[in-house]
Amino acid sequence: MTSTALLTDQYELTMVSAALAAGTADRRCVFEVFARRLPDGRRYGVVAGTGRLLDELENFRFGPAEIDALRGVVDEPTLEWLRSYRFGGEIDGYAEGELYFPGSPILTVRGGFAEAVVLETLALSILNHDSAVASAGARMVSAAAGRPIIEMGSRRTHERAAVAAARAAYLSGLTATSNLEAARTYGVPSAGTAAHAWTLAFTGPGGSDERAAFAAQVAKHGPETTLLVDTYDITTGVRNAIEVAGPGLNAVRIDSGDLGVLARQVRQQLDDLGATGTKIVVSGDLDEYAIASLRAEPVDLYGVGTSLVTGSGAPTAGMVYKLVEVDGLPVAKRSSHKESHGGAKRAVRAARDTGTVVEEILYRDGAAVPESAAGSLNLRELQIPLVRGGDRVDGVPTLTEARSHLARGLVTLPWEGLGLSHGDPAIGTRYVNQPEAS
Amino acid sequence: MTSTALLTDQYELTMVSAALAAGTADRRCVFEVFARRLPDGRRYGVVAGTGRLLDELENFRFGPAEIDALRGVVDEPTLEWLRSYRFGGEIDGYAEGELYFPGSPILTVRGGFAEAVVLETLALSILNHDSAVASAGARMVSAAAGRPIIEMGSRRTHERAAVAAARAAYLSGLTATSNLEAARTYGVPSAGTAAHAWTLAFTGPGGSDERAAFAAQVAKHGPETTLLVDTYDITTGVRNAIEVAGPGLNAVRIDSGDLGVLARQVRQQLDDLGATGTKIVVSGDLDEYAIASLRAEPVDLYGVGTSLVTGSGAPTAGMVYKLVEVDGLPVAKRSSHKESHGGAKRAVRAARDTGTVVEEILYRDGAAVPESAAGSLNLRELQIPLVRGGDRVDGVPTLTEARSHLARGLVTLPWEGLGLSHGDPAIGTRYVNQPEAS
């Protein structure tokens, strides 16, 4: 076990220290994680990271090495408290793979002030990162309209973030990842082709030798491999590929140039060579807009990297972790620009009989489930239990289940909600039965 | 030791597998890491991550668990090769904290094809992430014009990326981090204030009680603490802060609203209360532009988060790892849009006697050091040895040395190079004595 306890902002622990001294460490608190708004113009967000958070919560322990590192940061009574720290409260949350909108109470943490406040940094790091990637991925999957997408962005993000990004991408509906650690840790299907370096490495005194490179790759991996045809001239590359591998070659990859034009040319050339079953893989700075622009082209598979792992312009989901209730009293910050709704909330999403969702309704925890505006709509509770008495409950959705849940959720959006263009959230959020914060 | 070997794209290993079968695994290769361009409008980049890469290179080992995970991905001879893998080649590179420009050969890896190609993903992940953060950080430090900045972005990025981001931020000139793991692992000074939750937690049946919250914080941490004054009304917050802590209070923090206007008001109020030495800390979605806009305001310290850890609009540095030489022959991809310069390169930067840099000159490794265009300028070699025979050389700059190196480097830029506005790279890159690639 690698401790995750120091993946924490210093002020969480100095607050614990002051709370222990002041006698307020055990006040019963409710913290909520939510996003005040979606990234610019986005219609929905995708909750991701919940499973990872529950894993890392079990490793949130202050062992001897962590305690040593904190000497000088907090005092001895605080170190003593940290030494025996183990979250003992309750966590509810939106299921991983659930859609969210501004204000959605994605995670609700109940416990003593000190035991709950120290989880802020870790919870936000995981949810903000993973949700940013999954939210971008879902838009790419929509844009690909059924064609598979492989995630290959590991080299464009922090080496460990890459593993989480591959997981979030799979959750969002991508088909596979290039990242081997994500395959090992999370069982995400892995895939790969070859790099330009492969072909270039066959250069000898007589010059370049693309055919030798292709022949060596096919000799080892068979015609079910994918040959990268754009190291030199693409037309020659395609001809070499089929001559070497035969018309049964699985796929060729194009990584540069005008991908739409090249895909058409390469498709024609492949068909003329009798390689009618050979697929075309395209990659190279693709985002959801580029994917959508290739919808009419003969592309069989997309490879995406940079834009996916960096959230396609929104590299963090902007979620916050806010204290909303103390000893049963609703609380909220009151100064300018950051209005929050105090009090622990529950959430339902209203849908028509067709399944199309209409609005999200947030209501005070403990109050009766409200009626939807239209009266006869179907209401679905959005929060599920995740942790009880500090322990993960049975039945928290797996990664595969989260992936299916998202796929089902996306088809419930009003049609404009799946558009790539900038706009308002796909459904509105309504607050009912809200208390006045003290 | 946690193995870093699977933080790798699958195709690196399938290429190794095919190279072993084809007999090309040991061809002497040179790979270079460079950025084709700087992020949109940036004038310079900052090399960061080199030290982390050298650390992780030592953990790039395929142990029994990694080998087990790769069964089915590659064949038994490849597993055997991986089992005894240990990079045995040479690495040169720009010192950490060095400025870079388009084409700068930031890292040069020499070794057999297979042993060098497998390092691509890890090397790029680390350098792309850390350099993106450091490049953003350096602009913020310039904009702050001598005022200190604390990094507090951990919650806005992947939990492990946060640690590397704190390191890169410190390298770039920031003063401290909120991240406790970065303090432990890299010795970055840590700092922190308090959250709104601290004040809200003192709400009782009688309502909110900011004074009690401040009193408890000061009782524990003394007047050298920083009180967050914008949970409720800021003017009341400042009055409460000084009444509770006395005019010797170290600092107040403002986290919302129009920070410039508020800083002036709060400064006036603090001075009127006799708290002339109490500092003003501002935070809340600051980036380099917001920092610059506050230059004339009475701000003593900035806290930055989101924009720093996400590279302020450029979350990845866009570096690539390209094969440039095989058995002494220069190689380069020739198809459209991605022209590369083949052949291993060395780099010098030319400066006037005043120290101001004029251009960067890339020349073929092994050729004589070129003269600068202006003839009499001072030329500085940019690459230093990092790894020999697979082992880190002595004297690789420490984090502290890298931080100083960058600070010295920034003052050598032409004045327009430190501007925040979009523009061309601060100096040009010139290629001399370049070979024709095969």
PDB file of N, CA and C in Angstrom, chain A residues 137-196:
ATOM      1  N   GLY A 137     -14.197  12.755 -23.307  1.00  0.00           N
ATOM      2  CA  GLY A 137     -14.300  11.486 -24.032  1.00  0.00           C
ATOM      3  C   GLY A 137     -15.705  11.207 -24.527  1.00  0.00           C
ATOM      4  N   ALA A 138     -16.693  11.518 -23.696  1.00  0.00           N
ATOM      5  CA  ALA A 138     -18.082  11.235 -24.085  1.00  0.00           C
ATOM      6  C   ALA A 138     -18.467  12.035 -25.326  1.00  0.00           C
ATOM      7  N   ARG A 139     -17.972  13.271 -25.418  1.00  0.00           N
ATOM      8  CA  ARG A 139     -18.261  14.064 -26.606  1.00  0.00           C
ATOM      9  C   ARG A 139     -17.588  13.471 -27.846  1.00  0.00           C
ATOM     10  N   MET A 140     -16.402  12.926 -27.666  1.00  0.00           N
ATOM     11  CA  MET A 140     -15.714  12.299 -28.802  1.00  0.00           C
ATOM     12  C   MET A 140     -16.440  11.043 -29.257  1.00  0.00           C
ATOM     13  N   VAL A 141     -16.908  10.279 -28.273  1.00  0.00           N
ATOM     14  CA  VAL A 141     -17.643   9.061 -28.610  1.00  0.00           C
ATOM     15  C   VAL A 141     -18.923   9.424 -29.368  1.00  0.00           C
ATOM     16  N   SER A 142     -19.618  10.447 -28.916  1.00  0.00           N
ATOM     17  CA  SER A 142     -20.812  10.898 -29.647  1.00  0.00           C
ATOM     18  C   SER A 142     -20.450  11.305 -31.068  1.00  0.00           C
ATOM     19  N   ALA A 143     -19.361  12.054 -31.196  1.00  0.00           N
ATOM     20  CA  ALA A 143     -18.955  12.553 -32.513  1.00  0.00           C
ATOM     21  C   ALA A 143     -18.560  11.411 -33.449  1.00  0.00           C
ATOM     22  N   ALA A 144     -18.022  10.332 -32.866  1.00  0.00           N
ATOM     23  CA  ALA A 144     -17.570   9.209 -33.696  1.00  0.00           C
ATOM     24  C   ALA A 144     -18.736   8.361 -34.180  1.00  0.00           C
ATOM     25  N   ALA A 145     -19.916   8.553 -33.599  1.00  0.00           N
ATOM     26  CA  ALA A 145     -21.144   7.928 -34.089  1.00  0.00           C
ATOM     27  C   ALA A 145     -20.987   6.429 -34.326  1.00  0.00           C
ATOM     28  N   GLY A 146     -20.441   5.744 -33.355  1.00  0.00           N
ATOM     29  CA  GLY A 146     -20.369   4.301 -33.435  1.00  0.00           C
ATOM     30  C   GLY A 146     -19.022   3.750 -33.868  1.00  0.00           C
ATOM     31  N   ARG A 147     -18.199   4.570 -34.486  1.00  0.00           N
ATOM     32  CA  ARG A 147     -16.859   4.088 -34.838  1.00  0.00           C
ATOM     33  C   ARG A 147     -15.995   4.016 -33.579  1.00  0.00           C
ATOM     34  N   PRO A 148     -15.123   3.031 -33.496  1.00  0.00           N
ATOM     35  CA  PRO A 148     -14.303   2.905 -32.286  1.00  0.00           C
ATOM     36  C   PRO A 148     -13.203   3.973 -32.212  1.00  0.00           C
ATOM     37  N   ILE A 149     -12.808   4.283 -30.982  1.00  0.00           N
ATOM     38  CA  ILE A 149     -11.731   5.239 -30.714  1.00  0.00           C
ATOM     39  C   ILE A 149     -10.744   4.598 -29.735  1.00  0.00           C
ATOM     40  N   ILE A 150      -9.469   4.728 -30.049  1.00  0.00           N
ATOM     41  CA  ILE A 150      -8.429   4.267 -29.126  1.00  0.00           C
ATOM     42  C   ILE A 150      -7.795   5.467 -28.449  1.00  0.00           C
ATOM     43  N   GLU A 151      -7.605   5.362 -27.144  1.00  0.00           N
ATOM     44  CA  GLU A 151      -6.946   6.420 -26.374  1.00  0.00           C
ATOM     45  C   GLU A 151      -5.442   6.193 -26.443  1.00  0.00           C
ATOM     46  N   MET A 152      -4.709   7.193 -26.901  1.00  0.00           N
ATOM     47  CA  MET A 152      -3.254   7.059 -26.981  1.00  0.00           C
ATOM     48  C   MET A 152      -2.557   8.338 -26.525  1.00  0.00           C
ATOM     49  N   GLY A 153      -3.060   8.912 -25.432  1.00  0.00           N
ATOM     50  CA  GLY A 153      -2.544  10.204 -24.997  1.00  0.00           C
ATOM     51  C   GLY A 153      -1.556  10.164 -23.838  1.00  0.00           C
ATOM     52  N   SER A 154      -1.108   8.977 -23.454  1.00  0.00           N
ATOM     53  CA  SER A 154      -0.259   8.878 -22.260  1.00  0.00           C
ATOM     54  C   SER A 154       0.917   9.850 -22.285  1.00  0.00           C
ATOM     55  N   ARG A 155       1.534  10.006 -23.432  1.00  0.00           N
ATOM     56  CA  ARG A 155       2.744  10.826 -23.513  1.00  0.00           C
ATOM     57  C   ARG A 155       2.465  12.317 -23.370  1.00  0.00           C
ATOM     58  N   ARG A 156       1.199  12.680 -23.375  1.00  0.00           N
ATOM     59  CA  ARG A 156       0.848  14.104 -23.302  1.00  0.00           C
ATOM     60  C   ARG A 156       0.394  14.541 -21.934  1.00  0.00           C
ATOM     61  N   THR A 157       0.499  13.663 -20.955  1.00  0.00           N
ATOM     62  CA  THR A 157       0.075  14.031 -19.598  1.00  0.00           C
ATOM     63  C   THR A 157       0.995  13.345 -18.599  1.00  0.00           C
ATOM     64  N   HIS A 158       0.920  13.774 -17.369  1.00  0.00           N
ATOM     65  CA  HIS A 158       1.722  13.180 -16.296  1.00  0.00           C
ATOM     66  C   HIS A 158       1.610  11.651 -16.332  1.00  0.00           C
ATOM     67  N   GLU A 159       2.694  10.982 -16.053  1.00  0.00           N
ATOM     68  CA  GLU A 159       2.771   9.535 -16.261  1.00  0.00           C
ATOM     69  C   GLU A 159       1.755   8.733 -15.444  1.00  0.00           C
ATOM     70  N   ARG A 160       1.385   9.221 -14.282  1.00  0.00           N
ATOM     71  CA  ARG A 160       0.357   8.503 -13.506  1.00  0.00           C
ATOM     72  C   ARG A 160      -1.040   9.012 -13.861  1.00  0.00           C
ATOM     73  N   ALA A 161      -1.140  10.284 -14.168  1.00  0.00           N
ATOM     74  CA  ALA A 161      -2.422  10.801 -14.651  1.00  0.00           C
ATOM     75  C   ALA A 161      -2.835  10.042 -15.914  1.00  0.00           C
ATOM     76  N   ALA A 162      -1.862   9.623 -16.691  1.00  0.00           N
ATOM     77  CA  ALA A 162      -2.149   8.893 -17.929  1.00  0.00           C
ATOM     78  C   ALA A 162      -2.938   7.612 -17.663  1.00  0.00           C
ATOM     79  N   VAL A 163      -2.635   6.965 -16.561  1.00  0.00           N
ATOM     80  CA  VAL A 163      -3.310   5.705 -16.233  1.00  0.00           C
ATOM     81  C   VAL A 163      -4.774   5.983 -15.870  1.00  0.00           C
ATOM     82  N   ALA A 164      -4.964   7.021 -15.068  1.00  0.00           N
ATOM     83  CA  ALA A 164      -6.332   7.407 -14.707  1.00  0.00           C
ATOM     84  C   ALA A 164      -7.090   7.922 -15.930  1.00  0.00           C
ATOM     85  N   ALA A 165      -6.388   8.611 -16.810  1.00  0.00           N
ATOM     86  CA  ALA A 165      -7.037   9.132 -18.014  1.00  0.00           C
ATOM     87  C   ALA A 165      -7.499   7.984 -18.910  1.00  0.00           C
ATOM     88  N   ALA A 166      -6.693   6.949 -19.010  1.00  0.00           N
ATOM     89  CA  ALA A 166      -7.080   5.794 -19.823  1.00  0.00           C
ATOM     90  C   ALA A 166      -8.325   5.123 -19.251  1.00  0.00           C
ATOM     91  N   ARG A 167      -8.377   5.063 -17.925  1.00  0.00           N
ATOM     92  CA  ARG A 167      -9.562   4.493 -17.263  1.00  0.00           C
ATOM     93  C   ARG A 167     -10.797   5.357 -17.537  1.00  0.00           C
ATOM     94  N   ALA A 168     -10.651   6.662 -17.372  1.00  0.00           N
ATOM     95  CA  ALA A 168     -11.787   7.570 -17.591  1.00  0.00           C
ATOM     96  C   ALA A 168     -12.232   7.534 -19.051  1.00  0.00           C
ATOM     97  N   ALA A 169     -11.274   7.416 -19.943  1.00  0.00           N
ATOM     98  CA  ALA A 169     -11.601   7.371 -21.371  1.00  0.00           C
ATOM     99  C   ALA A 169     -12.407   6.109 -21.687  1.00  0.00           C
ATOM    100  N   TYR A 170     -12.001   5.010 -21.103  1.00  0.00           N
ATOM    101  CA  TYR A 170     -12.747   3.766 -21.327  1.00  0.00           C
ATOM    102  C   TYR A 170     -14.164   3.901 -20.775  1.00  0.00           C
ATOM    103  N   LEU A 171     -14.261   4.472 -19.586  1.00  0.00           N
ATOM    104  CA  LEU A 171     -15.581   4.720 -18.995  1.00  0.00           C
ATOM    105  C   LEU A 171     -16.450   5.540 -19.951  1.00  0.00           C
ATOM    106  N   SER A 172     -15.831   6.501 -20.600  1.00  0.00           N
ATOM    107  CA  SER A 172     -16.608   7.404 -21.466  1.00  0.00           C
ATOM    108  C   SER A 172     -17.020   6.749 -22.776  1.00  0.00           C
ATOM    109  N   GLY A 173     -16.531   5.549 -23.025  1.00  0.00           N
ATOM    110  CA  GLY A 173     -16.986   4.834 -24.207  1.00  0.00           C
ATOM    111  C   GLY A 173     -15.917   4.541 -25.235  1.00  0.00           C
ATOM    112  N   LEU A 174     -14.675   5.008 -24.988  1.00  0.00           N
ATOM    113  CA  LEU A 174     -13.614   4.632 -25.918  1.00  0.00           C
ATOM    114  C   LEU A 174     -13.407   3.125 -25.853  1.00  0.00           C
ATOM    115  N   THR A 175     -12.762   2.606 -26.881  1.00  0.00           N
ATOM    116  CA  THR A 175     -12.684   1.170 -27.067  1.00  0.00           C
ATOM    117  C   THR A 175     -11.494   0.537 -26.365  1.00  0.00           C
ATOM    118  N   ALA A 176     -10.389   1.248 -26.350  1.00  0.00           N
ATOM    119  CA  ALA A 176      -9.150   0.657 -25.850  1.00  0.00           C
ATOM    120  C   ALA A 176      -8.180   1.784 -25.522  1.00  0.00           C
ATOM    121  N   THR A 177      -7.056   1.405 -24.915  1.00  0.00           N
ATOM    122  CA  THR A 177      -6.007   2.362 -24.582  1.00  0.00           C
ATOM    123  C   THR A 177      -4.662   1.814 -25.013  1.00  0.00           C
ATOM    124  N   SER A 178      -3.716   2.715 -25.219  1.00  0.00           N
ATOM    125  CA  SER A 178      -2.337   2.299 -25.469  1.00  0.00           C
ATOM    126  C   SER A 178      -1.589   2.043 -24.165  1.00  0.00           C
ATOM    127  N   ASN A 179      -2.168   2.443 -23.036  1.00  0.00           N
ATOM    128  CA  ASN A 179      -1.441   2.464 -21.760  1.00  0.00           C
ATOM    129  C   ASN A 179      -1.441   1.097 -21.075  1.00  0.00           C
ATOM    130  N   LEU A 180      -0.261   0.524 -20.926  1.00  0.00           N
ATOM    131  CA  LEU A 180      -0.168  -0.833 -20.386  1.00  0.00           C
ATOM    132  C   LEU A 180      -0.505  -0.904 -18.901  1.00  0.00           C
ATOM    133  N   GLU A 181      -0.207   0.156 -18.169  1.00  0.00           N
ATOM    134  CA  GLU A 181      -0.535   0.137 -16.735  1.00  0.00           C
ATOM    135  C   GLU A 181      -2.047   0.184 -16.537  1.00  0.00           C
ATOM    136  N   ALA A 182      -2.754   0.903 -17.387  1.00  0.00           N
ATOM    137  CA  ALA A 182      -4.227   0.934 -17.290  1.00  0.00           C
ATOM    138  C   ALA A 182      -4.809  -0.435 -17.609  1.00  0.00           C
ATOM    139  N   ALA A 183      -4.161  -1.134 -18.538  1.00  0.00           N
ATOM    140  CA  ALA A 183      -4.602  -2.500 -18.851  1.00  0.00           C
ATOM    141  C   ALA A 183      -4.421  -3.401 -17.631  1.00  0.00           C
ATOM    142  N   ARG A 184      -3.249  -3.277 -16.989  1.00  0.00           N
ATOM    143  CA  ARG A 184      -2.995  -4.124 -15.828  1.00  0.00           C
ATOM    144  C   ARG A 184      -3.901  -3.750 -14.662  1.00  0.00           C
ATOM    145  N   THR A 185      -3.962  -2.469 -14.336  1.00  0.00           N
ATOM    146  CA  THR A 185      -4.641  -2.047 -13.107  1.00  0.00           C
ATOM    147  C   THR A 185      -6.155  -2.115 -13.231  1.00  0.00           C
ATOM    148  N   TYR A 186      -6.671  -1.727 -14.387  1.00  0.00           N
ATOM    149  CA  TYR A 186      -8.128  -1.591 -14.513  1.00  0.00           C
ATOM    150  C   TYR A 186      -8.742  -2.523 -15.546  1.00  0.00           C
ATOM    151  N   GLY A 187      -7.916  -3.314 -16.209  1.00  0.00           N
ATOM    152  CA  GLY A 187      -8.468  -4.228 -17.194  1.00  0.00           C
ATOM    153  C   GLY A 187      -8.973  -3.548 -18.454  1.00  0.00           C
ATOM    154  N   VAL A 188      -8.533  -2.322 -18.703  1.00  0.00           N
ATOM    155  CA  VAL A 188      -8.930  -1.663 -19.943  1.00  0.00           C
ATOM    156  C   VAL A 188      -8.261  -2.400 -21.111  1.00  0.00           C
ATOM    157  N   PRO A 189      -9.009  -2.724 -22.175  1.00  0.00           N
ATOM    158  CA  PRO A 189      -8.374  -3.380 -23.324  1.00  0.00           C
ATOM    159  C   PRO A 189      -7.249  -2.499 -23.871  1.00  0.00           C
ATOM    160  N   SER A 190      -6.126  -3.105 -24.209  1.00  0.00           N
ATOM    161  CA  SER A 190      -5.003  -2.317 -24.728  1.00  0.00           C
ATOM    162  C   SER A 190      -4.817  -2.602 -26.208  1.00  0.00           C
ATOM    163  N   ALA A 191      -4.219  -1.643 -26.878  1.00  0.00           N
ATOM    164  CA  ALA A 191      -4.033  -1.758 -28.319  1.00  0.00           C
ATOM    165  C   ALA A 191      -2.836  -0.923 -28.734  1.00  0.00           C
ATOM    166  N   GLY A 192      -2.392  -1.125 -29.959  1.00  0.00           N
ATOM    167  CA  GLY A 192      -1.278  -0.326 -30.446  1.00  0.00           C
ATOM    168  C   GLY A 192      -0.919  -0.685 -31.875  1.00  0.00           C
ATOM    169  N   THR A 193      -0.211   0.205 -32.507  1.00  0.00           N
ATOM    170  CA  THR A 193       0.192  -0.022 -33.902  1.00  0.00           C
ATOM    171  C   THR A 193       1.722  -0.007 -33.968  1.00  0.00           C
ATOM    172  N   ALA A 194       2.311   0.988 -34.570  1.00  0.00           N
ATOM    173  CA  ALA A 194       3.766   1.142 -34.611  1.00  0.00           C
ATOM    174  C   ALA A 194       4.048   2.624 -34.836  1.00  0.00           C
ATOM    175  N   ALA A 195       5.279   3.028 -34.510  1.00  0.00           N
ATOM    176  CA  ALA A 195       5.664   4.438 -34.624  1.00  0.00           C
ATOM    177  C   ALA A 195       6.466   4.660 -35.901  1.00  0.00           C
ATOM    178  N   HIS A 196       6.638   5.926 -36.259  1.00  0.00           N
ATOM    179  CA  HIS A 196       7.492   6.239 -37.403  1.00  0.00           C
ATOM    180  C   HIS A 196       8.920   5.741 -37.182  1.00  0.00           C
TER     181      HIS A 196
END
